[in-house]
Short mmCIF file of C-alpha atoms in Angstrom, two decimals:
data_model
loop_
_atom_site.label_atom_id
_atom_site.label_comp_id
_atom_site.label_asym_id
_atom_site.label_seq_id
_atom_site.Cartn_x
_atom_site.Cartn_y
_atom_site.Cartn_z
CA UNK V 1 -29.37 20.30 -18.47
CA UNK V 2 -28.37 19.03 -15.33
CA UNK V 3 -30.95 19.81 -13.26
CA UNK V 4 -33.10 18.32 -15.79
CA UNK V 5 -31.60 14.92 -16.07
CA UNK V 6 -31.69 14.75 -12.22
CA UNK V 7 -35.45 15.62 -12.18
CA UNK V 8 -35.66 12.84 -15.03
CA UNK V 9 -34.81 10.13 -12.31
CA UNK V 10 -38.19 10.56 -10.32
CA UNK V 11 -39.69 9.16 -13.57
CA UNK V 12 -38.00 5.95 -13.68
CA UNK V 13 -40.17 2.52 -13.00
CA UNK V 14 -40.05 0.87 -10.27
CA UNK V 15 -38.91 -2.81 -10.34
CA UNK V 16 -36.99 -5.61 -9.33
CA UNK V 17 -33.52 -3.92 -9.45
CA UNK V 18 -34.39 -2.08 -6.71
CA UNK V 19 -33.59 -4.12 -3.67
CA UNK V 20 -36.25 -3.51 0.01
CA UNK V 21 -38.42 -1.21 -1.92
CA UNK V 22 -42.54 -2.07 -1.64
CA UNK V 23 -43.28 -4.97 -4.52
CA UNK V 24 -46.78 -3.68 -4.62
CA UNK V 25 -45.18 -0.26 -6.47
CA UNK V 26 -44.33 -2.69 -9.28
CA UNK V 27 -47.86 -4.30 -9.72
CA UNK V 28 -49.14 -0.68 -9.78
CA UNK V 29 -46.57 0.50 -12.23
CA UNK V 30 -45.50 3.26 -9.96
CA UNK V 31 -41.94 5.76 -10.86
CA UNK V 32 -39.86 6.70 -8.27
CA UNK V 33 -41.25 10.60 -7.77
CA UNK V 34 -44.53 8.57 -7.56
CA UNK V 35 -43.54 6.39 -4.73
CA UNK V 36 -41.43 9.29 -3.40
CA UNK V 37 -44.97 11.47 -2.80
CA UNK V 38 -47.00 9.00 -1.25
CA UNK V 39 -44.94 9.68 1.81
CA UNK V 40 -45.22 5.70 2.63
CA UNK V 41 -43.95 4.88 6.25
CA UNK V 42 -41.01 2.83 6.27
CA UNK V 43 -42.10 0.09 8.96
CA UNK V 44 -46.00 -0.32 7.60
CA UNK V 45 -45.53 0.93 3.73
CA UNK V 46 -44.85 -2.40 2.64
CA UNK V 47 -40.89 -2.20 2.28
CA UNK V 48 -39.27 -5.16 2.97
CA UNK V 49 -36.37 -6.33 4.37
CA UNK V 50 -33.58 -5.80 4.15
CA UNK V 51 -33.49 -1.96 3.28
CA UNK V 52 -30.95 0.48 3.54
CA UNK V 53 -32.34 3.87 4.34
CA UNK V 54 -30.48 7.36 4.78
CA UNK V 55 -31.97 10.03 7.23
CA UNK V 56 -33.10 13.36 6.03
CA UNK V 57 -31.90 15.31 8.61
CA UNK V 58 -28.23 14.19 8.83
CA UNK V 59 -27.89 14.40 5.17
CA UNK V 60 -28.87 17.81 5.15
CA UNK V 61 -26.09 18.80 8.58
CA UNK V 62 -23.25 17.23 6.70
CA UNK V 63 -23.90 18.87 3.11
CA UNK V 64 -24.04 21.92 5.43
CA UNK V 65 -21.27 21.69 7.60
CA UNK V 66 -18.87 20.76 5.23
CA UNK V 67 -19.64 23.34 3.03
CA UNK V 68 -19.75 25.87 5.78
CA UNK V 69 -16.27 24.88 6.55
CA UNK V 70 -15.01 25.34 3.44
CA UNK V 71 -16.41 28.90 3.14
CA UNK V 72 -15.15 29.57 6.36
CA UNK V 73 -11.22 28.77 5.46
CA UNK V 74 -11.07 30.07 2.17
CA UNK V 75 -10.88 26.31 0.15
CA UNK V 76 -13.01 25.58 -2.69
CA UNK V 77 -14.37 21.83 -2.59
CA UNK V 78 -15.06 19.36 -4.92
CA UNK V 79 -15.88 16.44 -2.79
CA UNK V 80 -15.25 12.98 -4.18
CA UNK V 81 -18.36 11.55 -6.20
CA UNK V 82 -16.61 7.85 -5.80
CA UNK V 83 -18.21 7.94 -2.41
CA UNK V 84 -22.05 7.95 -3.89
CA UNK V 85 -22.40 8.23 -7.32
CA UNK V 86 -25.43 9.63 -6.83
CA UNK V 87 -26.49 12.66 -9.27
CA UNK V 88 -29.00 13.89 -6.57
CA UNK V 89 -26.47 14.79 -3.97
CA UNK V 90 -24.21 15.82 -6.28
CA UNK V 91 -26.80 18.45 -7.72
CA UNK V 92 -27.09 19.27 -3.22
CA UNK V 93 -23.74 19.35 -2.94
CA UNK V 94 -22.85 21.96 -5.79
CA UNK V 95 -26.22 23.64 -3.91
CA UNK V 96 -24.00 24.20 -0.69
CA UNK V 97 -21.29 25.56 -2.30
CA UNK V 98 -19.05 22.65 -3.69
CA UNK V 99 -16.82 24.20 -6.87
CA UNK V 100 -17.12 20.52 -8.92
CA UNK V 101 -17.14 17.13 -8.14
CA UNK V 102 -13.93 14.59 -8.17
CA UNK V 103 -14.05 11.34 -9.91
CA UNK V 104 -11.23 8.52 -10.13
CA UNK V 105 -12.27 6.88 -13.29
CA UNK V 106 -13.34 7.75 -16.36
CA UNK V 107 -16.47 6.05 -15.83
CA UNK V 108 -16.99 8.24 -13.66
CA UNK V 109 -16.81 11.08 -15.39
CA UNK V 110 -18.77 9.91 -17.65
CA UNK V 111 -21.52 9.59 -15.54
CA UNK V 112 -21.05 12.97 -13.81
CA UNK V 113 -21.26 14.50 -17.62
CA UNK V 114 -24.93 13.05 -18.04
CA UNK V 115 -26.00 14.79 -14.80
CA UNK V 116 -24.30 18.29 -16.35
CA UNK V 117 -21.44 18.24 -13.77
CA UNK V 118 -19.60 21.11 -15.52
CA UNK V 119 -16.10 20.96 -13.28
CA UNK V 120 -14.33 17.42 -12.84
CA UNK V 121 -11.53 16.95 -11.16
CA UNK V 122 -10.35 13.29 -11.66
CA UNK V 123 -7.95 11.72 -8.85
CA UNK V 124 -5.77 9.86 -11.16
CA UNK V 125 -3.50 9.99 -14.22
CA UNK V 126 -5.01 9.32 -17.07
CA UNK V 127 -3.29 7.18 -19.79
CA UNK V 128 -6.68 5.41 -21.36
CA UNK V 129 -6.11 6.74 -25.16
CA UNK V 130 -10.44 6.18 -25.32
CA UNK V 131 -11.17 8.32 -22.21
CA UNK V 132 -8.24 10.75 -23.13
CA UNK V 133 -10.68 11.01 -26.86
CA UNK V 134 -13.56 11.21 -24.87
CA UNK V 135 -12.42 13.78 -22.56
CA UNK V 136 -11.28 16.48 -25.28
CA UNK V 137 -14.71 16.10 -27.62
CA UNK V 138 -16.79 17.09 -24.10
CA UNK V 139 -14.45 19.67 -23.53
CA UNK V 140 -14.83 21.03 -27.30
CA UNK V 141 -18.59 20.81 -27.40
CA UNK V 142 -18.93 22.57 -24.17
CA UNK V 143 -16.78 25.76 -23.51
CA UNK V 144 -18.12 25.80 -20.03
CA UNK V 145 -16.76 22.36 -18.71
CA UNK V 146 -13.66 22.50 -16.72
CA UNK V 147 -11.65 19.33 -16.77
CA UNK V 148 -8.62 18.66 -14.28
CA UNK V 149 -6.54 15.67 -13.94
CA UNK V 150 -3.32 13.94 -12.39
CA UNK V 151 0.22 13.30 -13.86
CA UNK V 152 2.81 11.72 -12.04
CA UNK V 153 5.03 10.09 -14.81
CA UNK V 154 7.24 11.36 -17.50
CA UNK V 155 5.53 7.88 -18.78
CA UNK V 156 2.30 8.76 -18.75
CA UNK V 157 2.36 12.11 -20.17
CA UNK V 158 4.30 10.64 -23.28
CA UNK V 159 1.14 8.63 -23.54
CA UNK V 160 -1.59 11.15 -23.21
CA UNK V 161 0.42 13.40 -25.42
CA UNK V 162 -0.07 10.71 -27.81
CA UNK V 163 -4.06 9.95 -27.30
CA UNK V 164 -4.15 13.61 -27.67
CA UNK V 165 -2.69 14.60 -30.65
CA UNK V 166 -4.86 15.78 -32.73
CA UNK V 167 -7.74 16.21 -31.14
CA UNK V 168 -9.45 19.78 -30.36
CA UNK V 169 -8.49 20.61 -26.96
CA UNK V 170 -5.58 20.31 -24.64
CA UNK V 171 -6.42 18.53 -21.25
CA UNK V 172 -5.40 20.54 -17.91
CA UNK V 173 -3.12 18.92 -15.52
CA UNK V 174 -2.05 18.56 -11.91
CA UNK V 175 1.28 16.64 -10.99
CA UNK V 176 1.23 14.66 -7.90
CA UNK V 177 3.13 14.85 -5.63
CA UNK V 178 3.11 11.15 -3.90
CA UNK V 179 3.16 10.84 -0.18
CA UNK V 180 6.26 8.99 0.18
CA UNK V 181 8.00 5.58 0.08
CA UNK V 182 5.20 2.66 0.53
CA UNK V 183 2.44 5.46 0.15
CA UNK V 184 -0.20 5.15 -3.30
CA UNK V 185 0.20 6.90 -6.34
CA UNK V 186 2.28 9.96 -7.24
CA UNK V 187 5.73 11.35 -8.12
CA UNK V 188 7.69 9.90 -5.55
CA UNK V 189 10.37 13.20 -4.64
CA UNK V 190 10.62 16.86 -5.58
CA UNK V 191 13.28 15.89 -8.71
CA UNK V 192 10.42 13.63 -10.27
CA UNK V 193 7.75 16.19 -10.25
CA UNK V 194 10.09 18.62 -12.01
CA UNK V 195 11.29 15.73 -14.58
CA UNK V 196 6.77 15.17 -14.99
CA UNK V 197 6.64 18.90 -15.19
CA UNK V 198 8.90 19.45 -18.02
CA UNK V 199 7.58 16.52 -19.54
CA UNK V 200 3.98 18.43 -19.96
CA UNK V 201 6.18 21.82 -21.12
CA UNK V 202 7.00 19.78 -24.23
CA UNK V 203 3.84 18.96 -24.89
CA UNK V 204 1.18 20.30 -27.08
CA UNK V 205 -1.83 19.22 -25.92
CA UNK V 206 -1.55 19.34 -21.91
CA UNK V 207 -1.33 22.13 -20.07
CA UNK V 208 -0.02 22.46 -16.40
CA UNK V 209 -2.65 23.91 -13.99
CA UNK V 210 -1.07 23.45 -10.41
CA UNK V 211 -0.06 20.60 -8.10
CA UNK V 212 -2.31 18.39 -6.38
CA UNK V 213 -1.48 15.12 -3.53
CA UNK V 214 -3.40 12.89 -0.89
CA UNK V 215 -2.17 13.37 2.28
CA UNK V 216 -3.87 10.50 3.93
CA UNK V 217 -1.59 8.15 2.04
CA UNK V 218 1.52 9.27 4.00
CA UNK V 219 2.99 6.45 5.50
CA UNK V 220 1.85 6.18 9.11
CA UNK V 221 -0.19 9.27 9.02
CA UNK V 222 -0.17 11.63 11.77
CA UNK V 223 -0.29 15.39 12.11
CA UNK V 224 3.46 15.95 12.29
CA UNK V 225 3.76 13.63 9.03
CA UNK V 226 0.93 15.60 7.44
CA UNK V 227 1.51 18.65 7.68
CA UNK V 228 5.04 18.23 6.72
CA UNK V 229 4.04 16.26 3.35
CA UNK V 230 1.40 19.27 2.58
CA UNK V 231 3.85 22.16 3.41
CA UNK V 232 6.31 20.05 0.55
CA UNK V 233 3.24 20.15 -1.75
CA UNK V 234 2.55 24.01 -1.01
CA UNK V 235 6.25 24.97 -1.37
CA UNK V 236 6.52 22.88 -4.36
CA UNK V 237 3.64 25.12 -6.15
CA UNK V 238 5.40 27.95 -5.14
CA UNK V 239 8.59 27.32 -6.85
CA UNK V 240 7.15 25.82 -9.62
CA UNK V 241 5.20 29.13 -9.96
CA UNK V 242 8.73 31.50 -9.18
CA UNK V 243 10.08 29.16 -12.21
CA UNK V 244 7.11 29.97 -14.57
CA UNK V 245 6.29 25.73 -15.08
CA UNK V 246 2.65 27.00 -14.87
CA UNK V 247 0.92 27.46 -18.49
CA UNK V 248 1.30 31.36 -19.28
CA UNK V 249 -2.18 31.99 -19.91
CA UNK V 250 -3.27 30.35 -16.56
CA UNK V 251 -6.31 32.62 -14.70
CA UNK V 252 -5.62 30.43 -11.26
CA UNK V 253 -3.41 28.09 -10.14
CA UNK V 254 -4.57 25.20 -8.46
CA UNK V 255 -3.15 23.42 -5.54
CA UNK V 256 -4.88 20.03 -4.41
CA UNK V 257 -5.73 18.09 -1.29
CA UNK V 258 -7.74 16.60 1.16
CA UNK V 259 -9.60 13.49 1.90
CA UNK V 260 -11.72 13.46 4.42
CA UNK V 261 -9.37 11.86 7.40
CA UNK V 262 -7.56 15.30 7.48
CA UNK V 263 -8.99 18.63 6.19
CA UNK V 264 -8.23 20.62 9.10
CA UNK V 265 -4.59 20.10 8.03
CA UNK V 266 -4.94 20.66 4.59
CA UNK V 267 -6.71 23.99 5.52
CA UNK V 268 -4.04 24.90 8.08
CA UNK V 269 -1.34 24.60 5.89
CA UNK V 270 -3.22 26.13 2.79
CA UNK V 271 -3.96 28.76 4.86
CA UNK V 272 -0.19 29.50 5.06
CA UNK V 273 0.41 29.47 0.92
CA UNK V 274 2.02 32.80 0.19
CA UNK V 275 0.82 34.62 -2.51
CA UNK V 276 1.26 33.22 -6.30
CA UNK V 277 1.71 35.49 -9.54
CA UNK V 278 -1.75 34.49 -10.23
CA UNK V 279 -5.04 33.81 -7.63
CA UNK V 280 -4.95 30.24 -6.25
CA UNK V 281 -7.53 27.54 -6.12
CA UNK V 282 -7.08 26.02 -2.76
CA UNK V 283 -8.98 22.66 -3.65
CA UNK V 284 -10.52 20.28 -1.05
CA UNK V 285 -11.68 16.58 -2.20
CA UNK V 286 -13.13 15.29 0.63
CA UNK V 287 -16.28 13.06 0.24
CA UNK V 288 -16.85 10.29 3.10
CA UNK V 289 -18.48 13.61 4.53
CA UNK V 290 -21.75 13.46 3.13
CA UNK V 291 -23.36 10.41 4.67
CA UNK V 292 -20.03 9.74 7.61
CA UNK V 293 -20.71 6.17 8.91
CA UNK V 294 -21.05 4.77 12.31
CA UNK V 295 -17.43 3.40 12.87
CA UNK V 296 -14.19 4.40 10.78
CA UNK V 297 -15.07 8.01 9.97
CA UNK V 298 -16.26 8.79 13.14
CA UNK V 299 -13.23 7.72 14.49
CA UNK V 300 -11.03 9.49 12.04
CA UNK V 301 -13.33 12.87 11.42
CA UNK V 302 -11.22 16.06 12.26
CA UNK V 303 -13.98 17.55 13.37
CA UNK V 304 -12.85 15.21 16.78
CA UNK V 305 -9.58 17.39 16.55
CA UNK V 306 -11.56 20.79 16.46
CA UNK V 307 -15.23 20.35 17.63
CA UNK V 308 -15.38 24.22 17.77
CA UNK V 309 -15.38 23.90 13.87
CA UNK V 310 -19.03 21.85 13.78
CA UNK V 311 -19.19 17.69 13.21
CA UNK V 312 -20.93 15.19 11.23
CA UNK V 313 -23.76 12.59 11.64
CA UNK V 314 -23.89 9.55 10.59
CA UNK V 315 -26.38 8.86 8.21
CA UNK V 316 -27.20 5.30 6.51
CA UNK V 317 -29.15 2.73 8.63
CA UNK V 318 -29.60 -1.11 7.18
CA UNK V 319 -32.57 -2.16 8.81
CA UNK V 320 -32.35 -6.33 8.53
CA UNK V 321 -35.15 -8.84 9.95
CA UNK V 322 -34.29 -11.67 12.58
CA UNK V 323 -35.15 -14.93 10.54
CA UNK V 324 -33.46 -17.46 12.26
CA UNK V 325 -32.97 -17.62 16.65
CA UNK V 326 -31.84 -21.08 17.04
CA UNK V 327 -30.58 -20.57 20.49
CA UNK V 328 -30.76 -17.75 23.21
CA UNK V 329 -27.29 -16.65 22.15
CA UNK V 330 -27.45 -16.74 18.53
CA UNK V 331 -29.53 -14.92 16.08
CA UNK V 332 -29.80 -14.51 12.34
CA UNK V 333 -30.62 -11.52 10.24
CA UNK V 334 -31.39 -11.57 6.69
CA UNK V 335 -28.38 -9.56 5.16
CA UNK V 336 -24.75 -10.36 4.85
CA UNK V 337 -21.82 -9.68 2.27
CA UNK V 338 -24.23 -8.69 -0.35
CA UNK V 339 -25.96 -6.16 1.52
CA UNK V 340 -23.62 -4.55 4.25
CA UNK V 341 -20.26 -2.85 3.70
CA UNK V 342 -17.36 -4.50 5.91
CA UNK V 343 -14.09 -3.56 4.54
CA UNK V 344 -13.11 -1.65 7.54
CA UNK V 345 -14.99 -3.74 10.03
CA UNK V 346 -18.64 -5.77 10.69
CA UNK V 347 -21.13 -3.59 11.21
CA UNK V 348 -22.41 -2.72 14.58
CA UNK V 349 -26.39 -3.40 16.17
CA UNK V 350 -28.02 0.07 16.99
CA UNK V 351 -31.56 -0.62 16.97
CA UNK V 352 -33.89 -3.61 17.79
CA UNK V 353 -37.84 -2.55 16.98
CA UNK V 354 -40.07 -5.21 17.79
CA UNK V 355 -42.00 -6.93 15.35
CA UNK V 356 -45.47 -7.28 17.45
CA UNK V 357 -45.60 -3.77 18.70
CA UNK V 358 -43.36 -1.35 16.86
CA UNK V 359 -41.11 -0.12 19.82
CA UNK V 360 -37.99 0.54 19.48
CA UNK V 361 -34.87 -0.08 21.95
CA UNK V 362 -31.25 0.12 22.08
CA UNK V 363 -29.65 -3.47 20.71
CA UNK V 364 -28.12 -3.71 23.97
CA UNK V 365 -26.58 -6.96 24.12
CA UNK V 366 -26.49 -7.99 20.48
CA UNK V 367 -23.39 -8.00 18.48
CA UNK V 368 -22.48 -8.54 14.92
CA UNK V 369 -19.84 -11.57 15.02
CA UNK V 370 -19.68 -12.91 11.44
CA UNK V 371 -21.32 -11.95 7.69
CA UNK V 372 -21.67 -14.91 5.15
CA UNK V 373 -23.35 -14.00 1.65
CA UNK V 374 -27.20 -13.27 2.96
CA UNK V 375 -26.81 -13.70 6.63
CA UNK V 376 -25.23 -11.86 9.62
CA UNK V 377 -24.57 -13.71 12.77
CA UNK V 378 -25.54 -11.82 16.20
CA UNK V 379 -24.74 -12.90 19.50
CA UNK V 380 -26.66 -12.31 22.06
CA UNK V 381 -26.43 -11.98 25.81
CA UNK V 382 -29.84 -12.73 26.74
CA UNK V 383 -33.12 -14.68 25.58
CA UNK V 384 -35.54 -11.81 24.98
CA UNK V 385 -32.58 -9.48 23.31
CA UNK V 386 -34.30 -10.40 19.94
CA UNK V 387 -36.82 -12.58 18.71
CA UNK V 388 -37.73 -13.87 14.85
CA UNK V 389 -39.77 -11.03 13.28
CA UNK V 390 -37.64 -8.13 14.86
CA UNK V 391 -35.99 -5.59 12.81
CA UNK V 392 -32.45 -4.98 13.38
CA UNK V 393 -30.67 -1.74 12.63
CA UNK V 394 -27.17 -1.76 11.56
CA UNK V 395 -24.22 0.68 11.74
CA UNK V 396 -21.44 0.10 9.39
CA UNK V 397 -18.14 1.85 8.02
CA UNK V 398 -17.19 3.11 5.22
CA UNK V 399 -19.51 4.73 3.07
CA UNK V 400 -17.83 4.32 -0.07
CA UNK V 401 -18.58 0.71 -0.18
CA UNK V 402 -21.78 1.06 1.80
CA UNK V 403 -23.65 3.40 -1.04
CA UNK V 404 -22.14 0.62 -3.96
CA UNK V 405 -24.12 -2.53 -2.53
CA UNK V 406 -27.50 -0.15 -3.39
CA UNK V 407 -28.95 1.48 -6.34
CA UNK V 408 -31.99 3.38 -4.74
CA UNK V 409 -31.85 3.93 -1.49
CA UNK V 410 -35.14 5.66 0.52
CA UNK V 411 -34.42 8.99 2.39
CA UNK V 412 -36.16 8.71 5.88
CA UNK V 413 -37.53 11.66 7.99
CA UNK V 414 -37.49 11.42 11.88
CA UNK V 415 -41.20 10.17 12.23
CA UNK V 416 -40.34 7.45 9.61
CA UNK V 417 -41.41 8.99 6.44
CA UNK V 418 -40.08 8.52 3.08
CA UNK V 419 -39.91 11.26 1.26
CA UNK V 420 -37.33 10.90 -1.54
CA UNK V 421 -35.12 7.77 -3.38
CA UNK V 422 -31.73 8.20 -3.73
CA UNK V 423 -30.82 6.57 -7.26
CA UNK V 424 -27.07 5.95 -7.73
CA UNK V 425 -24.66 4.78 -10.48
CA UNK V 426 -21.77 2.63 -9.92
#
C-alpha cells in the first residue's frame, strides 16, 4: 500500500502550487512522473526562478551513510520525518535500513499512515483525546502498525487514559526523561519518571515500552553534559527493567535518543547498556541527516568529531535571479522570507552562473546581508561580481525549515538533469 501511494504522486498535475517549476508543463497538462521523464535541464528547461533544487548524488551519500552507521553500531533508526515530510524519502529511507519514521504531531502521523509508514514513533506526549481516537482505530485495523509515543506527566497520562477508554487498543509508551532545568520537554528528575511510570501501571489502556529523551536539549550541550544526561537515561531503563515497570508481555524494550547534533554519543553510551531481561531497541531519531545544509549542521555534524566514521553533503541549492543592481555594491535577487529558510542564519552565495553564457563561478565577493518578503540583499565587492540576469545559488541552514517553504522540489543530477520531483506535505 505504501509503495503504491508513493508511486501515485508521479501522477499528480502539474500547476500553479508548485512554485519554479516550467509553466509550459501546465499548458500541456503534464503529471509530475511526466515532467520527471523528460529529463528537462534545469538552466534551459524552462524552470524559472526562483527554484529550489536537491542533488541526486548527495541525497543518495547521506541516506547511505547514515544508515551505514547505524548498522555499524548496533542502533535501529527512525529518523525524524518533521525534517521533510516527504513520502518519497521516507519510502528511501526505510530502503537503507531505517526501522520507522518519527513524527511530532499527529498530523504527522497522519500523513505518514497514507504513505503505509507501518512504525511511528511520535516525539511528544500525546494528550489530543481526537488523535488519541485516531491512533487506536489505525492500530486495530492494522495488526502490523507499531505505534510509540512520549509521556512525561502523571497529567497527561490521566488524560490519555481517559481518550482511551474504551477504545480497542492500548497505545505503547516511552517516558521522557527531560534534559534538565531550562531544557524542553520531559520529566524533569529520576523521582518524576517513576511517579509517570506508575501512573501508566494503573492504567488500562497504555502500556510502558521503554524510556526515550533528547539529548541535544541539555542545557549548554557539550560532550561531558551529554553523555552524562544519556548514561541517566540508560541507567534509568535499567532499573526500571530490574523493578519490572516494563509491560510483562513486552518482546523488546526500547530506549530512545538522538538528534542529529550528537549520535556518536548516543551510540557510545548505548553501546555501554548492559543487558535487559528482554532484547533492547537501541532507537536513533536523527533526521537533519538526509539533505544536511550548508551552515548549522555542518557545523554541528558528529561526523566532524569522528571523520573515520564517513560525513554528509549538503544537499539543497536555491538558485535565485539578480533582478535589481542599482549600484556596484548592491544587488537584488528574487527570493526572500518566503522562499529561503533563515532561522539559524541568512543564507550564504555559492554560485554565480552567468546569464549570457552559462558559466559558472564561485560567488566570490557576494554576500547575503538582509532577506525582506521576495528579495535578498547581496553586497558586493566589485562591479562585474554579478550582473541582472545572473543566477545566484544559495546555501542555507536548517533543513527543517528549508524543505517547509516548498511542496515539489526537482532532484538535480551533476550535468543538470532533472530526473525526479520531490512532493512533500507539511
Amino acid at each position: 500500500m505504501g509503495s503504491d501511494a508513493v508511486r501515485r504522486l508521479a501522477d499528480e498535475p502539474l500547476d500553479h502550487r508548485f512554485k519554479g517549476l516550467p509553466p509550459d508543463a501546465e499548458r500541456a497538462g503534464l503529471t509530475v512522473g511526466q515532467l520527471a521523464a523528460e529529463k528537462r535541464d534545469l538552466y534551459s528547461g524552462g524552470f524559472t526562478t526562483p527554484v529550489l533544487t536537491l542533488d541526486a548524488e548527495a541525497l543518495e551519500h547521506n541516506l547511505t551513510a547514515l544508515g551505514t552507521y547505524a548498522a555499524r553500531h548496533g542502533l535501529a533508526f527512525a529518523p525524524h520525518g518533521k525534517t521533510c515530510m516527504a513520502p518519497q524519502l521516507f519510502r528511501r529511507q526505510l530502503d537503507h535500513g531505517a526501522w520507522g519514521i518519527t513524527a511530532a504531531v499527529p498530523h504527522q502521523a497522519r500523513v505518514y499512515r497514507a504513505f503505509g509508514i507501518q512504525r511511528i514513533f511520535l516525539a511528544n506526549e500525546l494528550v489530543d483525546p481526537a488523535a488519541l481516537r485516531w491512533v487506536a482505530a489505525e492500530l486495530a485495523a492494522d495488526p502490523g502498525f507499531r505505534f510509540v509515543c512520549y509521556v512525561d506527566s502523571v497529567r497527561g497520562v490521566q488524560l490519555m487514559d481517559r481518550a482511551l477508554r474504551g477504545q480497542p487498543q492500548v497505545v505503547d509508551v516511552v517516558v521522557e526523561l527531560g534534559a534538565g532545568e531550562g531544557a524542553r520537554t520531559g520529566a524533569r528528575t529520576d523521582e518524576d519518571c517513576r511517579d509517570v511510570a506508575d501512573a501508566v501501571a494503573e492504567s488500562a489502556t497504555l502500556r510502558l515500552v521503554g524510556i526515550a529523551g533528547y539529548e541535544a536539549e541539555v542545557p549548554g550541550a557539550d560532550p561531558e553534559s551529554v553523555h552524562a544526561y544519556l548514561c541517566r537515561l540508560t541507567a534509568l531503563a535499567v532499573e526500571f527493567d530490574r523493578a519490572g515497570r516494563f509491560a510483562a508481555d513486552l518482546s523488546e524494550i526500547v530506549v530512545s535518543a538522538g538528534g542529529s547534533a550528537w549520535f556518536d554519543a548516543v551510540a557510545d553510551v548505548f553501546a555501554e547498556l548492559p543487558e535487559l531481561s528482554r532484547p533492547v531497541l537501541r532507537l536513533l531519531r536523527s533526521g537533519a541527516y538526509v539533505s544536511h545544509d550548508h551552515g548549522w549542521y555542518t557545523r554541528l555534524t558528529p561526523f566532524n568529531r569522528v571523520p573515520e566514521e564517513g560525513g554528509l553533503r549538503p544537499a539543497f541549492r536555491l538558485w535565485t535571479q539578480v533582478v535589481s543592481r542599482p549600484s556596484p555594491t548592491q544587488a537584488f535577487v528574487n527570493a526572500g522570507k518566503r522562499d529561503i529558510a533563515y532561522d539559524l542564519g541568512l543564507p550564504e552565495a555559492e554560485l554565480v552562473r552567468d546569464a549570457l553564457t552559462g558559466e559558472e563561478r564561485p560567488a566570490a565577493g557576494v554576500r547575503v546581508v538582509k532577506l525582506s518578503d521576495q528579495h535578498a540583499w547581496l553586497e558586493t565587492e566589485a562591479a562585474d561580481d554579478v550582473n541582472v540576469g545572473d543566477w545566484v545559488a544559495l546555501g542555507m541552514s536548517h533543513p527543517c525549515t528549508i524543505f517547509e517553504k516548498w511542496p515539489l522540489i526537482p532532484v538535480v543530477e551533476a550535468d543538470g538533469t532533472v530526473t525526479d520531483y520531490v512532493r512533500t506535505f507539511f
